[in-house]
XYZ file of C-alpha atoms in Angstrom:
178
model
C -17.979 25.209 46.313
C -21.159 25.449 46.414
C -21.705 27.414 43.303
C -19.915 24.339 41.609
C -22.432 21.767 42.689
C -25.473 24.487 41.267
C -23.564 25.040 38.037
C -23.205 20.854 37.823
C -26.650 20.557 38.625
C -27.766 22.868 36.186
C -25.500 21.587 33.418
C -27.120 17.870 34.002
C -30.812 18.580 32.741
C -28.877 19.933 29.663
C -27.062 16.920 28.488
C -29.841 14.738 28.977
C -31.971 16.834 26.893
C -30.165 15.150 23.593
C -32.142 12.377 22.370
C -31.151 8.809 21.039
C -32.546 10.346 17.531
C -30.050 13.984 18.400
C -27.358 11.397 18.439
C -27.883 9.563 15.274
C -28.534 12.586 13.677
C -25.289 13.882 15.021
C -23.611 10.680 13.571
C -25.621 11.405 10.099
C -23.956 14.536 9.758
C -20.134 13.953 10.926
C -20.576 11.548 7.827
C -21.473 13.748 5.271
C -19.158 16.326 6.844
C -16.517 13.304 6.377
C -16.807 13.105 2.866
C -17.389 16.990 2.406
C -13.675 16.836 3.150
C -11.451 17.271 -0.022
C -12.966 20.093 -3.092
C -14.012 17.061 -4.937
C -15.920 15.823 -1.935
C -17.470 19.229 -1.459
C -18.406 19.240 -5.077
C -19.829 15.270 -4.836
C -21.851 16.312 -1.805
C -23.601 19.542 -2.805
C -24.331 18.007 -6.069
C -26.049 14.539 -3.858
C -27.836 17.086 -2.300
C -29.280 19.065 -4.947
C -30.100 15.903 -7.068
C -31.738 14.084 -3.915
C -33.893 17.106 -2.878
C -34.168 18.760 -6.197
C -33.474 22.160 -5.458
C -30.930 24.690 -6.911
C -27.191 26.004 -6.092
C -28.950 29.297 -4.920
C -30.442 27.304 -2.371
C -27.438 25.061 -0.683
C -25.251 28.010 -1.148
C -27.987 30.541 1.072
C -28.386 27.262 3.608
C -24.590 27.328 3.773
C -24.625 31.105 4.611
C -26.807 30.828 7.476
C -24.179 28.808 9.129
C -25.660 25.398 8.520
C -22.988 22.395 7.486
C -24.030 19.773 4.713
C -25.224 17.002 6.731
C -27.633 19.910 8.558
C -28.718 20.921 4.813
C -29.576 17.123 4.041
C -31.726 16.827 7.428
C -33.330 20.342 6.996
C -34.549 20.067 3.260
C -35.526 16.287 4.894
C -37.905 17.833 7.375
C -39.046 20.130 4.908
C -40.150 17.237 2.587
C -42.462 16.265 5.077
C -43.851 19.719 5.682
C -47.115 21.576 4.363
C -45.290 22.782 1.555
C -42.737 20.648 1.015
C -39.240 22.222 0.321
C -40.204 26.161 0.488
C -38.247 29.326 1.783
C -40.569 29.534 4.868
C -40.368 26.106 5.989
C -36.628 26.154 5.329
C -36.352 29.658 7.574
C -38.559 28.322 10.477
C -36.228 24.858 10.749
C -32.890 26.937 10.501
C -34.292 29.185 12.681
C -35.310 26.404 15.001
C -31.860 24.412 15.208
C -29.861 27.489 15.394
C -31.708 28.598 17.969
C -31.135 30.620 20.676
C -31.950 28.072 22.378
C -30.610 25.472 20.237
C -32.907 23.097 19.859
C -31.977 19.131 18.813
C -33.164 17.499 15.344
C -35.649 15.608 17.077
C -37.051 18.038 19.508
C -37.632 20.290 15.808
C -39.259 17.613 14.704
C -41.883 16.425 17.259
C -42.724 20.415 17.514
C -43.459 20.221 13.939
C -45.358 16.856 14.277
C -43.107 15.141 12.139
C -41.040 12.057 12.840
C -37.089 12.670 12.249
C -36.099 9.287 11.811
C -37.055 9.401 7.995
C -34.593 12.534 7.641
C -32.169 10.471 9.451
C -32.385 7.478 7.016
C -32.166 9.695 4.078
C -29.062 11.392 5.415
C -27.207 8.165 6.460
C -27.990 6.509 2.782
C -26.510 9.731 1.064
C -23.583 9.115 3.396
C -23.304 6.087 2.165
C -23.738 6.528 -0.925
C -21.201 8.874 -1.191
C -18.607 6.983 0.585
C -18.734 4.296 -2.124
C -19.080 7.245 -4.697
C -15.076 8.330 -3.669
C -13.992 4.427 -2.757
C -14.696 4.236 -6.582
C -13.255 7.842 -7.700
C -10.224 6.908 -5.658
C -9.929 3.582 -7.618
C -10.090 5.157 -10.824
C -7.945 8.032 -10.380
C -5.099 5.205 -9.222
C -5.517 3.181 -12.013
C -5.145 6.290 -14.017
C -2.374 7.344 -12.259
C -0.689 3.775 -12.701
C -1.110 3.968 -16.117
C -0.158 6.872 -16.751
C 3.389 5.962 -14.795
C 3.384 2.758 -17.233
C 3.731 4.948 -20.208
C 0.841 2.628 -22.095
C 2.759 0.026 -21.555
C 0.772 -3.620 -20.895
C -0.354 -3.547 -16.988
C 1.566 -6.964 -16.928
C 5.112 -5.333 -16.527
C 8.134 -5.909 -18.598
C 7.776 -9.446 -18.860
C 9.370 -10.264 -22.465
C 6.690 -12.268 -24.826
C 6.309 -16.206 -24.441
C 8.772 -17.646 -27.385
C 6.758 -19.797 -29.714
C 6.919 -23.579 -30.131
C 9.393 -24.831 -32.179
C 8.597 -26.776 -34.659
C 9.168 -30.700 -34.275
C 9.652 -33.225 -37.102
C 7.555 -35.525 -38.158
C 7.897 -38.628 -36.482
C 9.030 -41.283 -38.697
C 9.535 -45.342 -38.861
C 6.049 -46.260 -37.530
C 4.329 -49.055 -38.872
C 2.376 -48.097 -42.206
């Protein structure tokens, strides 16, 4: 029992170690994993990286295979902005290195070690987010009109609604006053 209370008291200094800028960069990432979620989301994602940060498939793909997800790419190549050297292979190694740990270490801890401030990564990663999210709304729209389309046969979009008849033609009114 009293092993219990140690272990409890032990785990407590570890929770609190995440910071209010840990969380929101937690919440940064579950979105872009959140749209990373279909192939075509995958594809839309990598590709928001790569344009956003300017770097090259070799790049995500290696960040990938050191166990990092996408939304941990966008906040790494972030930090890496803001380093001496900007987006480099050694400031990419030392942040993976850093978040993967052992010990772990939170986005914001990484960053005041560095002397940077992670809230600008954080930004960047919750506007892609964004950004992406409308990026599918609008996929999804078009591939439905498509689809409906597609089901209509290139028919109008109105239905099968037969045409308006035309106006018959009236006579001329006659017997007014000349």
């Amino acid at each position: 029992m009293l092993a219990g209370l140690f272990l409890l008291a032990a785990a407590i200094p570890a929770l609190a170690q995440e910071t209010p800028e840990d969380k929101q960069a937690d919440k940064a990432v579950m979105e872009m994993e959140k749209n990373a979620a279909t192939p075509e989301g995958q594809e839309r994602v990598a590709n928001k990286i790569k344009t956003q940060f300017g770097v090259d498939d070799a790049r995500v793909q290696a960040m990938k295979d050191s166990g990092l997800s996408n939304g941990e790419i966008q906040i790494t190549l972030a930090l890496a902005q803001g380093m001496p050297g900007g987006i480099n292979d050694e400031n990419v190694q030392k942040l993976t290195a850093l978040r993967q740990g052992p010990p772990k270490a939170g986005w914001g801890k990484i960053a005041k070690d560095l002397g940077l401030k992670v809230g600008p990564a954080i930004s960047k990663a919750k506007k892609a987010a964004a950004e992406l999210r409308k990026e599918e709304a609008k996929a999804k729209r078009e591939k439905a009109m498509k689809e409906a389309k597609e089901r209509k046969g290139g028919k109008n979009m109105k239905g099968d609604r037969p045409e308006k008849p035309t106006k018959m033609d009236r006579p001329e009114k006659g017997g007014g006053k000349k």
